[in-house]
Amino acid sequence: MKLDPSQAGQHRQDLADALRTLRTATGLSGERLARRANMSQSKVSRIENGKVLPSLADVERILQALDVDRKTADQLLHLARVANTEFRDIRASVRKGLHHLQGEIRSLEAGASRVRFFLPSMITGLLQTPEYMRAAMSTPVMPMSGDVSRAMAIKLERQSVLHDPSKRFHFLLTESALRWKLCPPSVMALQADRLASLSRLPTISLGILPLTASVADGPLNGFTLYDDRLVTVETFTGDIVLRDPKDIGYYAELFDFFAGHAWHGDRARAFLAEVAGDFMQERDSL
């Protein structure tokens, strides 16, 4: 089977149909399967009807309870992994209207109590100044034309969630993300100052990975963890959305690993002041 995350909805239904067909072929009732798989009958029913997306662990338990042969089990486990993966195409978002995408992200943030951002190359929307935000949405390659102002308005509104005392936000940035000159030096200096200011909010933990740190793994891409429910992985053309607990656990472990090498608190703020000073010096030399 070819991995096509954009077809995750169809794969989800295919998985539900296959599991129901296998159970029927064995002659087991949903109740008996639930007992064998150590899960509730209602969960088995929702899985078979496509109303609940089972994790790989759920599928493994069902397949073991059905005593499925290895080849069939491997095929269904592969299908389960594909079904737990989605792809949000940025080009489709542009056609639909970027404000819709911002609304989806806002819903994810509203539904999570803990959000962890790993930012190896750019500063994320919740932390951006308006000037940096406009530049990030107006890049030369495939610029976000048409509804930039409307999307920006929603993006700026989203930032109010940072003051919600019921939530915790963990931002982990590399020095490269801070120094990448997406904007003129004066704008970059203001952006660094904003990060330092936001880092003092009780809802925010901000860490910086300096280039001088020895880190035995590479920052291949940015990602965001929403509680332990899902992770979004950024690519140039969109986001890959992963829901399988094994994938989420891996990215959580990766986040903790990078965070262990980062500067936090006053040390991070001192470094941000240094970055802002470097940009102001560059501005004055122009």
PDB file of C-alpha atoms in Angstrom:
ATOM      1  CA  MET A   1       0.000   0.000   0.000  1.00  0.00           C
ATOM      2  CA  LYS A   2       1.341   3.448  -0.921  1.00  0.00           C
ATOM      3  CA  LEU A   3       1.509   5.987   1.902  1.00  0.00           C
ATOM      4  CA  ASP A   4      -0.747   8.886   0.935  1.00  0.00           C
ATOM      5  CA  PRO A   5      -1.591  10.964   4.031  1.00  0.00           C
ATOM      6  CA  SER A   6      -4.098  13.049   2.057  1.00  0.00           C
ATOM      7  CA  GLN A   7      -6.267   9.905   1.799  1.00  0.00           C
ATOM      8  CA  ALA A   8      -6.244   9.265   5.550  1.00  0.00           C
ATOM      9  CA  GLY A   9     -10.048   9.509   5.758  1.00  0.00           C
ATOM     10  CA  GLN A  10     -10.514   6.703   3.236  1.00  0.00           C
ATOM     11  CA  HIS A  11      -7.818   4.605   4.924  1.00  0.00           C
ATOM     12  CA  ARG A  12      -9.650   5.061   8.219  1.00  0.00           C
ATOM     13  CA  GLN A  13     -12.864   3.656   6.741  1.00  0.00           C
ATOM     14  CA  ASP A  14     -10.966   0.857   5.006  1.00  0.00           C
ATOM     15  CA  LEU A  15      -9.436  -0.111   8.357  1.00  0.00           C
ATOM     16  CA  ALA A  16     -12.842  -0.102  10.065  1.00  0.00           C
ATOM     17  CA  ASP A  17     -14.351  -2.254   7.303  1.00  0.00           C
ATOM     18  CA  ALA A  18     -11.446  -4.733   7.382  1.00  0.00           C
ATOM     19  CA  LEU A  19     -11.607  -5.193  11.163  1.00  0.00           C
ATOM     20  CA  ARG A  20     -15.374  -5.714  11.073  1.00  0.00           C
ATOM     21  CA  THR A  21     -15.048  -8.230   8.221  1.00  0.00           C
ATOM     22  CA  LEU A  22     -12.357 -10.173  10.086  1.00  0.00           C
ATOM     23  CA  ARG A  23     -14.453 -10.366  13.242  1.00  0.00           C
ATOM     24  CA  THR A  24     -17.506 -11.532  11.310  1.00  0.00           C
ATOM     25  CA  ALA A  25     -15.451 -14.186   9.510  1.00  0.00           C
ATOM     26  CA  THR A  26     -14.269 -15.628  12.838  1.00  0.00           C
ATOM     27  CA  GLY A  27     -17.834 -15.829  14.140  1.00  0.00           C
ATOM     28  CA  LEU A  28     -17.085 -13.674  17.177  1.00  0.00           C
ATOM     29  CA  SER A  29     -19.616 -11.181  18.471  1.00  0.00           C
ATOM     30  CA  GLY A  30     -18.495  -7.662  19.257  1.00  0.00           C
ATOM     31  CA  GLU A  31     -18.958  -8.407  22.948  1.00  0.00           C
ATOM     32  CA  ARG A  32     -16.707 -11.486  22.871  1.00  0.00           C
ATOM     33  CA  LEU A  33     -14.048  -9.654  20.883  1.00  0.00           C
ATOM     34  CA  ALA A  34     -14.136  -6.791  23.373  1.00  0.00           C
ATOM     35  CA  ARG A  35     -13.513  -9.192  26.258  1.00  0.00           C
ATOM     36  CA  ARG A  36     -10.626 -10.887  24.435  1.00  0.00           C
ATOM     37  CA  ALA A  37      -9.060  -7.547  23.460  1.00  0.00           C
ATOM     38  CA  ASN A  38      -9.603  -6.064  26.934  1.00  0.00           C
ATOM     39  CA  MET A  39     -11.557  -3.062  25.682  1.00  0.00           C
ATOM     40  CA  SER A  40     -15.177  -1.965  25.954  1.00  0.00           C
ATOM     41  CA  GLN A  41     -17.799  -3.256  23.541  1.00  0.00           C
ATOM     42  CA  SER A  42     -18.794   0.312  22.727  1.00  0.00           C
ATOM     43  CA  LYS A  43     -15.208   1.102  21.670  1.00  0.00           C
ATOM     44  CA  VAL A  44     -15.092  -1.950  19.417  1.00  0.00           C
ATOM     45  CA  SER A  45     -18.378  -0.860  17.867  1.00  0.00           C
ATOM     46  CA  ARG A  46     -17.181   2.704  17.288  1.00  0.00           C
ATOM     47  CA  ILE A  47     -13.946   1.417  15.725  1.00  0.00           C
ATOM     48  CA  GLU A  48     -15.814  -0.907  13.358  1.00  0.00           C
ATOM     49  CA  ASN A  49     -18.206   1.897  12.371  1.00  0.00           C
ATOM     50  CA  GLY A  50     -15.358   4.306  11.656  1.00  0.00           C
ATOM     51  CA  LYS A  51     -16.395   6.685  14.445  1.00  0.00           C
ATOM     52  CA  VAL A  52     -13.208   6.162  16.458  1.00  0.00           C
ATOM     53  CA  LEU A  53      -9.734   5.940  14.938  1.00  0.00           C
ATOM     54  CA  PRO A  54      -7.865   3.095  16.660  1.00  0.00           C
ATOM     55  CA  SER A  55      -4.207   3.454  17.525  1.00  0.00           C
ATOM     56  CA  LEU A  56      -1.682   0.840  16.420  1.00  0.00           C
ATOM     57  CA  ALA A  57      -1.842  -0.610  19.930  1.00  0.00           C
ATOM     58  CA  ASP A  58      -5.646  -0.948  19.647  1.00  0.00           C
ATOM     59  CA  VAL A  59      -5.337  -2.702  16.299  1.00  0.00           C
ATOM     60  CA  GLU A  60      -2.644  -5.038  17.625  1.00  0.00           C
ATOM     61  CA  ARG A  61      -4.891  -6.065  20.525  1.00  0.00           C
ATOM     62  CA  ILE A  62      -7.829  -6.710  18.189  1.00  0.00           C
ATOM     63  CA  LEU A  63      -5.708  -8.735  15.767  1.00  0.00           C
ATOM     64  CA  GLN A  64      -4.271 -10.832  18.591  1.00  0.00           C
ATOM     65  CA  ALA A  65      -7.781 -11.447  19.913  1.00  0.00           C
ATOM     66  CA  LEU A  66      -8.856 -12.578  16.433  1.00  0.00           C
ATOM     67  CA  ASP A  67      -5.727 -14.763  16.060  1.00  0.00           C
ATOM     68  CA  VAL A  68      -5.000 -13.290  12.622  1.00  0.00           C
ATOM     69  CA  ASP A  69      -2.093 -14.669  10.585  1.00  0.00           C
ATOM     70  CA  ARG A  70       1.124 -12.626  10.425  1.00  0.00           C
ATOM     71  CA  LYS A  71       0.771 -11.480   6.811  1.00  0.00           C
ATOM     72  CA  THR A  72      -2.750 -10.161   7.323  1.00  0.00           C
ATOM     73  CA  ALA A  73      -1.741  -8.569  10.608  1.00  0.00           C
ATOM     74  CA  ASP A  74       1.178  -6.744   8.976  1.00  0.00           C
ATOM     75  CA  GLN A  75      -1.093  -5.398   6.234  1.00  0.00           C
ATOM     76  CA  LEU A  76      -3.653  -4.087   8.710  1.00  0.00           C
ATOM     77  CA  LEU A  77      -1.027  -2.590  10.998  1.00  0.00           C
ATOM     78  CA  HIS A  78       0.398  -0.731   8.019  1.00  0.00           C
ATOM     79  CA  LEU A  79      -3.097   0.476   7.165  1.00  0.00           C
ATOM     80  CA  ALA A  80      -3.566   1.604  10.778  1.00  0.00           C
ATOM     81  CA  ARG A  81      -0.375   3.666  10.638  1.00  0.00           C
ATOM     82  CA  VAL A  82      -1.484   5.353   7.408  1.00  0.00           C
ATOM     83  CA  ALA A  83      -4.944   6.007   8.861  1.00  0.00           C
ATOM     84  CA  ASN A  84      -3.322   7.716  11.846  1.00  0.00           C
ATOM     85  CA  THR A  85      -1.495  10.108   9.512  1.00  0.00           C
ATOM     86  CA  GLU A  86      -3.008  13.120   7.763  1.00  0.00           C
ATOM     87  CA  PHE A  87      -1.570  15.849   5.565  1.00  0.00           C
ATOM     88  CA  ARG A  88      -2.671  19.476   5.616  1.00  0.00           C
ATOM     89  CA  ASP A  89      -1.734  20.853   2.205  1.00  0.00           C
ATOM     90  CA  ILE A  90      -0.721  24.519   2.379  1.00  0.00           C
ATOM     91  CA  ARG A  91      -1.696  25.024  -1.265  1.00  0.00           C
ATOM     92  CA  ALA A  92      -5.187  23.771  -0.539  1.00  0.00           C
ATOM     93  CA  SER A  93      -5.290  26.106   2.457  1.00  0.00           C
ATOM     94  CA  VAL A  94      -4.383  29.055   0.233  1.00  0.00           C
ATOM     95  CA  ARG A  95      -7.180  28.176  -2.191  1.00  0.00           C
ATOM     96  CA  LYS A  96      -9.681  27.697   0.630  1.00  0.00           C
ATOM     97  CA  GLY A  97      -8.530  30.800   2.497  1.00  0.00           C
ATOM     98  CA  LEU A  98      -5.748  30.964   5.051  1.00  0.00           C
ATOM     99  CA  HIS A  99      -8.162  32.214   7.698  1.00  0.00           C
ATOM    100  CA  HIS A 100      -9.735  28.734   7.727  1.00  0.00           C
ATOM    101  CA  LEU A 101      -6.351  27.177   8.539  1.00  0.00           C
ATOM    102  CA  GLN A 102      -5.805  29.714  11.317  1.00  0.00           C
ATOM    103  CA  GLY A 103      -9.206  28.770  12.718  1.00  0.00           C
ATOM    104  CA  GLU A 104      -8.244  25.087  12.749  1.00  0.00           C
ATOM    105  CA  ILE A 105      -4.992  25.816  14.571  1.00  0.00           C
ATOM    106  CA  ARG A 106      -6.839  28.004  17.066  1.00  0.00           C
ATOM    107  CA  SER A 107      -9.205  25.102  17.796  1.00  0.00           C
ATOM    108  CA  LEU A 108      -6.246  22.785  18.446  1.00  0.00           C
ATOM    109  CA  GLU A 109      -4.730  25.305  20.850  1.00  0.00           C
ATOM    110  CA  ALA A 110      -8.048  25.877  22.599  1.00  0.00           C
ATOM    111  CA  GLY A 111      -8.522  22.147  23.147  1.00  0.00           C
ATOM    112  CA  ALA A 112      -5.060  21.520  24.604  1.00  0.00           C
ATOM    113  CA  SER A 113      -3.819  22.227  28.105  1.00  0.00           C
ATOM    114  CA  ARG A 114      -0.149  21.771  27.205  1.00  0.00           C
ATOM    115  CA  VAL A 115       1.434  22.676  23.860  1.00  0.00           C
ATOM    116  CA  ARG A 116       5.103  22.111  23.012  1.00  0.00           C
ATOM    117  CA  PHE A 117       6.741  23.827  20.023  1.00  0.00           C
ATOM    118  CA  PHE A 118      10.107  22.861  18.573  1.00  0.00           C
ATOM    119  CA  LEU A 119      11.224  25.708  16.294  1.00  0.00           C
ATOM    120  CA  PRO A 120      14.537  25.067  14.513  1.00  0.00           C
ATOM    121  CA  SER A 121      14.287  27.701  11.774  1.00  0.00           C
ATOM    122  CA  MET A 122      11.474  30.221  12.336  1.00  0.00           C
ATOM    123  CA  ILE A 123       9.493  31.840  15.139  1.00  0.00           C
ATOM    124  CA  THR A 124       5.947  30.511  15.430  1.00  0.00           C
ATOM    125  CA  GLY A 125       2.775  32.587  15.051  1.00  0.00           C
ATOM    126  CA  LEU A 126       1.916  32.795  18.743  1.00  0.00           C
ATOM    127  CA  LEU A 127       5.182  34.654  19.360  1.00  0.00           C
ATOM    128  CA  GLN A 128       5.424  36.793  16.237  1.00  0.00           C
ATOM    129  CA  THR A 129       5.276  40.572  16.030  1.00  0.00           C
ATOM    130  CA  PRO A 130       2.936  41.867  13.277  1.00  0.00           C
ATOM    131  CA  GLU A 131       5.887  42.875  11.098  1.00  0.00           C
ATOM    132  CA  TYR A 132       7.567  39.471  11.377  1.00  0.00           C
ATOM    133  CA  MET A 133       4.207  37.766  10.809  1.00  0.00           C
ATOM    134  CA  ARG A 134       3.530  39.641   7.580  1.00  0.00           C
ATOM    135  CA  ALA A 135       6.994  38.776   6.269  1.00  0.00           C
ATOM    136  CA  ALA A 136       6.501  35.097   7.166  1.00  0.00           C
ATOM    137  CA  MET A 137       3.267  35.036   5.173  1.00  0.00           C
ATOM    138  CA  SER A 138       4.632  36.964   2.176  1.00  0.00           C
ATOM    139  CA  THR A 139       7.590  34.844   1.110  1.00  0.00           C
ATOM    140  CA  PRO A 140       8.840  35.027  -2.518  1.00  0.00           C
ATOM    141  CA  VAL A 141       8.183  31.328  -3.191  1.00  0.00           C
ATOM    142  CA  MET A 142       4.430  30.658  -3.147  1.00  0.00           C
ATOM    143  CA  PRO A 143       3.424  33.780  -1.182  1.00  0.00           C
ATOM    144  CA  MET A 144       0.171  33.626   0.782  1.00  0.00           C
ATOM    145  CA  SER A 145      -1.742  35.999  -1.471  1.00  0.00           C
ATOM    146  CA  GLY A 146      -5.323  37.140  -1.141  1.00  0.00           C
ATOM    147  CA  ASP A 147      -6.303  36.843   2.503  1.00  0.00           C
ATOM    148  CA  VAL A 148      -3.080  37.684   4.342  1.00  0.00           C
ATOM    149  CA  SER A 149      -4.664  40.517   6.349  1.00  0.00           C
ATOM    150  CA  ARG A 150      -7.630  38.391   7.424  1.00  0.00           C
ATOM    151  CA  ALA A 151      -5.366  35.490   8.353  1.00  0.00           C
ATOM    152  CA  MET A 152      -3.072  37.852  10.250  1.00  0.00           C
ATOM    153  CA  ALA A 153      -6.001  39.219  12.241  1.00  0.00           C
ATOM    154  CA  ILE A 154      -6.944  35.710  13.379  1.00  0.00           C
ATOM    155  CA  LYS A 155      -3.291  34.881  14.053  1.00  0.00           C
ATOM    156  CA  LEU A 156      -2.936  37.941  16.283  1.00  0.00           C
ATOM    157  CA  GLU A 157      -6.199  37.063  18.058  1.00  0.00           C
ATOM    158  CA  ARG A 158      -4.798  33.589  18.711  1.00  0.00           C
ATOM    159  CA  GLN A 159      -2.013  35.125  20.786  1.00  0.00           C
ATOM    160  CA  SER A 160      -4.499  35.912  23.586  1.00  0.00           C
ATOM    161  CA  VAL A 161      -4.434  32.201  24.483  1.00  0.00           C
ATOM    162  CA  LEU A 162      -0.957  32.761  25.934  1.00  0.00           C
ATOM    163  CA  HIS A 163      -2.622  34.515  28.881  1.00  0.00           C
ATOM    164  CA  ASP A 164      -4.993  31.631  29.691  1.00  0.00           C
ATOM    165  CA  PRO A 165      -3.932  30.460  33.187  1.00  0.00           C
ATOM    166  CA  SER A 166      -5.263  26.954  32.523  1.00  0.00           C
ATOM    167  CA  LYS A 167      -2.693  26.339  29.773  1.00  0.00           C
ATOM    168  CA  ARG A 168       1.055  25.847  29.520  1.00  0.00           C
ATOM    169  CA  PHE A 169       3.147  26.625  26.443  1.00  0.00           C
ATOM    170  CA  HIS A 170       6.686  25.367  25.940  1.00  0.00           C
ATOM    171  CA  PHE A 171       8.666  27.013  23.133  1.00  0.00           C
ATOM    172  CA  LEU A 172      12.053  25.629  22.155  1.00  0.00           C
ATOM    173  CA  LEU A 173      13.958  27.686  19.573  1.00  0.00           C
ATOM    174  CA  THR A 174      17.385  27.276  18.043  1.00  0.00           C
ATOM    175  CA  GLU A 175      19.778  30.204  17.777  1.00  0.00           C
ATOM    176  CA  SER A 176      19.441  29.834  14.009  1.00  0.00           C
ATOM    177  CA  ALA A 177      15.705  30.570  14.246  1.00  0.00           C
ATOM    178  CA  LEU A 178      16.455  33.772  16.177  1.00  0.00           C
ATOM    179  CA  ARG A 179      19.159  34.992  13.814  1.00  0.00           C
ATOM    180  CA  TRP A 180      17.584  34.016  10.478  1.00  0.00           C
ATOM    181  CA  LYS A 181      17.065  37.442   8.866  1.00  0.00           C
ATOM    182  CA  LEU A 182      13.545  37.052   7.562  1.00  0.00           C
ATOM    183  CA  CYS A 183      13.031  40.797   8.148  1.00  0.00           C
ATOM    184  CA  PRO A 184      15.168  43.954   8.353  1.00  0.00           C
ATOM    185  CA  PRO A 185      17.453  44.132  11.405  1.00  0.00           C
ATOM    186  CA  SER A 186      15.203  46.593  13.278  1.00  0.00           C
ATOM    187  CA  VAL A 187      12.240  44.217  13.003  1.00  0.00           C
ATOM    188  CA  MET A 188      14.363  41.261  14.088  1.00  0.00           C
ATOM    189  CA  ALA A 189      15.526  43.228  17.135  1.00  0.00           C
ATOM    190  CA  LEU A 190      11.921  43.961  18.126  1.00  0.00           C
ATOM    191  CA  GLN A 191      11.072  40.300  17.657  1.00  0.00           C
ATOM    192  CA  ALA A 192      13.851  39.242  20.015  1.00  0.00           C
ATOM    193  CA  ASP A 193      12.639  41.789  22.587  1.00  0.00           C
ATOM    194  CA  ARG A 194       9.107  40.415  22.323  1.00  0.00           C
ATOM    195  CA  LEU A 195      10.333  36.887  22.993  1.00  0.00           C
ATOM    196  CA  ALA A 196      12.126  38.049  26.121  1.00  0.00           C
ATOM    197  CA  SER A 197       8.987  39.831  27.332  1.00  0.00           C
ATOM    198  CA  LEU A 198       6.688  36.869  26.671  1.00  0.00           C
ATOM    199  CA  SER A 199       9.100  34.492  28.414  1.00  0.00           C
ATOM    200  CA  ARG A 200       8.131  36.135  31.720  1.00  0.00           C
ATOM    201  CA  LEU A 201       4.489  35.064  31.437  1.00  0.00           C
ATOM    202  CA  PRO A 202       3.626  32.319  33.957  1.00  0.00           C
ATOM    203  CA  THR A 203       2.054  30.243  31.182  1.00  0.00           C
ATOM    204  CA  ILE A 204       5.205  30.194  29.060  1.00  0.00           C
ATOM    205  CA  SER A 205       8.478  28.297  29.182  1.00  0.00           C
ATOM    206  CA  LEU A 206      10.965  29.452  26.553  1.00  0.00           C
ATOM    207  CA  GLY A 207      14.215  27.666  25.799  1.00  0.00           C
ATOM    208  CA  ILE A 208      16.995  28.501  23.364  1.00  0.00           C
ATOM    209  CA  LEU A 209      19.419  25.993  21.830  1.00  0.00           C
ATOM    210  CA  PRO A 210      22.661  27.905  21.198  1.00  0.00           C
ATOM    211  CA  LEU A 211      24.902  27.007  18.299  1.00  0.00           C
ATOM    212  CA  THR A 212      27.701  26.440  20.802  1.00  0.00           C
ATOM    213  CA  ALA A 213      25.841  23.510  22.396  1.00  0.00           C
ATOM    214  CA  SER A 214      26.968  19.977  21.539  1.00  0.00           C
ATOM    215  CA  VAL A 215      23.785  18.161  20.548  1.00  0.00           C
ATOM    216  CA  ALA A 216      23.980  14.579  19.273  1.00  0.00           C
ATOM    217  CA  ASP A 217      20.945  14.862  17.024  1.00  0.00           C
ATOM    218  CA  GLY A 218      19.912  17.180  14.216  1.00  0.00           C
ATOM    219  CA  PRO A 219      16.957  19.618  14.077  1.00  0.00           C
ATOM    220  CA  LEU A 220      15.471  18.165  10.894  1.00  0.00           C
ATOM    221  CA  ASN A 221      12.113  19.934  11.090  1.00  0.00           C
ATOM    222  CA  GLY A 222       9.775  21.833  13.353  1.00  0.00           C
ATOM    223  CA  PHE A 223       6.942  20.120  15.193  1.00  0.00           C
ATOM    224  CA  THR A 224       4.187  20.872  17.699  1.00  0.00           C
ATOM    225  CA  LEU A 225       2.793  18.539  20.361  1.00  0.00           C
ATOM    226  CA  TYR A 226      -0.769  19.064  21.580  1.00  0.00           C
ATOM    227  CA  ASP A 227      -0.973  17.333  24.973  1.00  0.00           C
ATOM    228  CA  ASP A 228      -0.439  13.645  24.230  1.00  0.00           C
ATOM    229  CA  ARG A 229      -3.163  13.601  21.558  1.00  0.00           C
ATOM    230  CA  LEU A 230      -1.377  14.497  18.352  1.00  0.00           C
ATOM    231  CA  VAL A 231       1.721  16.021  16.830  1.00  0.00           C
ATOM    232  CA  THR A 232       2.012  18.178  13.721  1.00  0.00           C
ATOM    233  CA  VAL A 233       5.265  18.034  11.743  1.00  0.00           C
ATOM    234  CA  GLU A 234       6.059  20.945   9.442  1.00  0.00           C
ATOM    235  CA  THR A 235       7.167  20.651   5.819  1.00  0.00           C
ATOM    236  CA  PHE A 236       7.458  23.303   3.123  1.00  0.00           C
ATOM    237  CA  THR A 237       4.189  22.241   1.507  1.00  0.00           C
ATOM    238  CA  GLY A 238       2.102  21.533   4.590  1.00  0.00           C
ATOM    239  CA  ASP A 239       1.843  19.760   7.916  1.00  0.00           C
ATOM    240  CA  ILE A 240       1.834  16.040   8.632  1.00  0.00           C
ATOM    241  CA  VAL A 241      -0.571  15.239  11.467  1.00  0.00           C
ATOM    242  CA  LEU A 242       0.277  12.139  13.515  1.00  0.00           C
ATOM    243  CA  ARG A 243      -2.072  10.599  16.083  1.00  0.00           C
ATOM    244  CA  ASP A 244      -0.499   7.256  16.891  1.00  0.00           C
ATOM    245  CA  PRO A 245       0.736   7.140  20.517  1.00  0.00           C
ATOM    246  CA  LYS A 246       4.081   5.673  19.434  1.00  0.00           C
ATOM    247  CA  ASP A 247       4.720   8.624  17.114  1.00  0.00           C
ATOM    248  CA  ILE A 248       3.593  11.108  19.774  1.00  0.00           C
ATOM    249  CA  GLY A 249       5.817   9.443  22.354  1.00  0.00           C
ATOM    250  CA  TYR A 250       8.814   9.643  20.034  1.00  0.00           C
ATOM    251  CA  TYR A 251       8.372  13.372  19.416  1.00  0.00           C
ATOM    252  CA  ALA A 252       7.808  14.006  23.134  1.00  0.00           C
ATOM    253  CA  GLU A 253      11.086  12.217  23.892  1.00  0.00           C
ATOM    254  CA  LEU A 254      12.819  14.226  21.157  1.00  0.00           C
ATOM    255  CA  PHE A 255      11.479  17.486  22.588  1.00  0.00           C
ATOM    256  CA  ASP A 256      12.740  16.614  26.068  1.00  0.00           C
ATOM    257  CA  PHE A 257      16.139  15.681  24.636  1.00  0.00           C
ATOM    258  CA  PHE A 258      16.555  19.045  22.893  1.00  0.00           C
ATOM    259  CA  ALA A 259      15.156  20.931  25.895  1.00  0.00           C
ATOM    260  CA  GLY A 260      17.848  19.360  28.058  1.00  0.00           C
ATOM    261  CA  HIS A 261      20.490  21.194  26.010  1.00  0.00           C
ATOM    262  CA  ALA A 262      18.703  24.564  25.971  1.00  0.00           C
ATOM    263  CA  TRP A 263      19.059  27.760  27.986  1.00  0.00           C
ATOM    264  CA  HIS A 264      16.015  28.876  29.961  1.00  0.00           C
ATOM    265  CA  GLY A 265      14.974  31.745  32.220  1.00  0.00           C
ATOM    266  CA  ASP A 266      17.399  34.607  32.801  1.00  0.00           C
ATOM    267  CA  ARG A 267      20.122  32.972  30.726  1.00  0.00           C
ATOM    268  CA  ALA A 268      17.790  32.741  27.725  1.00  0.00           C
ATOM    269  CA  ARG A 269      16.656  36.351  28.208  1.00  0.00           C
ATOM    270  CA  ALA A 270      20.247  37.553  28.416  1.00  0.00           C
ATOM    271  CA  PHE A 271      20.960  35.816  25.129  1.00  0.00           C
ATOM    272  CA  LEU A 272      17.872  37.375  23.537  1.00  0.00           C
ATOM    273  CA  ALA A 273      19.124  40.786  24.625  1.00  0.00           C
ATOM    274  CA  GLU A 274      22.452  39.971  22.956  1.00  0.00           C
ATOM    275  CA  VAL A 275      20.688  38.971  19.738  1.00  0.00           C
ATOM    276  CA  ALA A 276      18.578  42.145  19.781  1.00  0.00           C
ATOM    277  CA  GLY A 277      21.725  44.227  20.350  1.00  0.00           C
ATOM    278  CA  ASP A 278      23.470  42.572  17.415  1.00  0.00           C
ATOM    279  CA  PHE A 279      20.550  43.401  15.135  1.00  0.00           C
ATOM    280  CA  MET A 280      20.413  47.018  16.337  1.00  0.00           C
ATOM    281  CA  GLN A 281      24.144  47.364  15.727  1.00  0.00           C
ATOM    282  CA  GLU A 282      23.635  45.983  12.219  1.00  0.00           C
ATOM    283  CA  ARG A 283      20.794  48.451  11.641  1.00  0.00           C
ATOM    284  CA  ASP A 284      22.920  51.366  12.734  1.00  0.00           C
ATOM    285  CA  SER A 285      25.745  50.313  10.420  1.00  0.00           C
ATOM    286  CA  LEU A 286      23.528  50.324   7.327  1.00  0.00           C
TER     287      LEU A 286
END
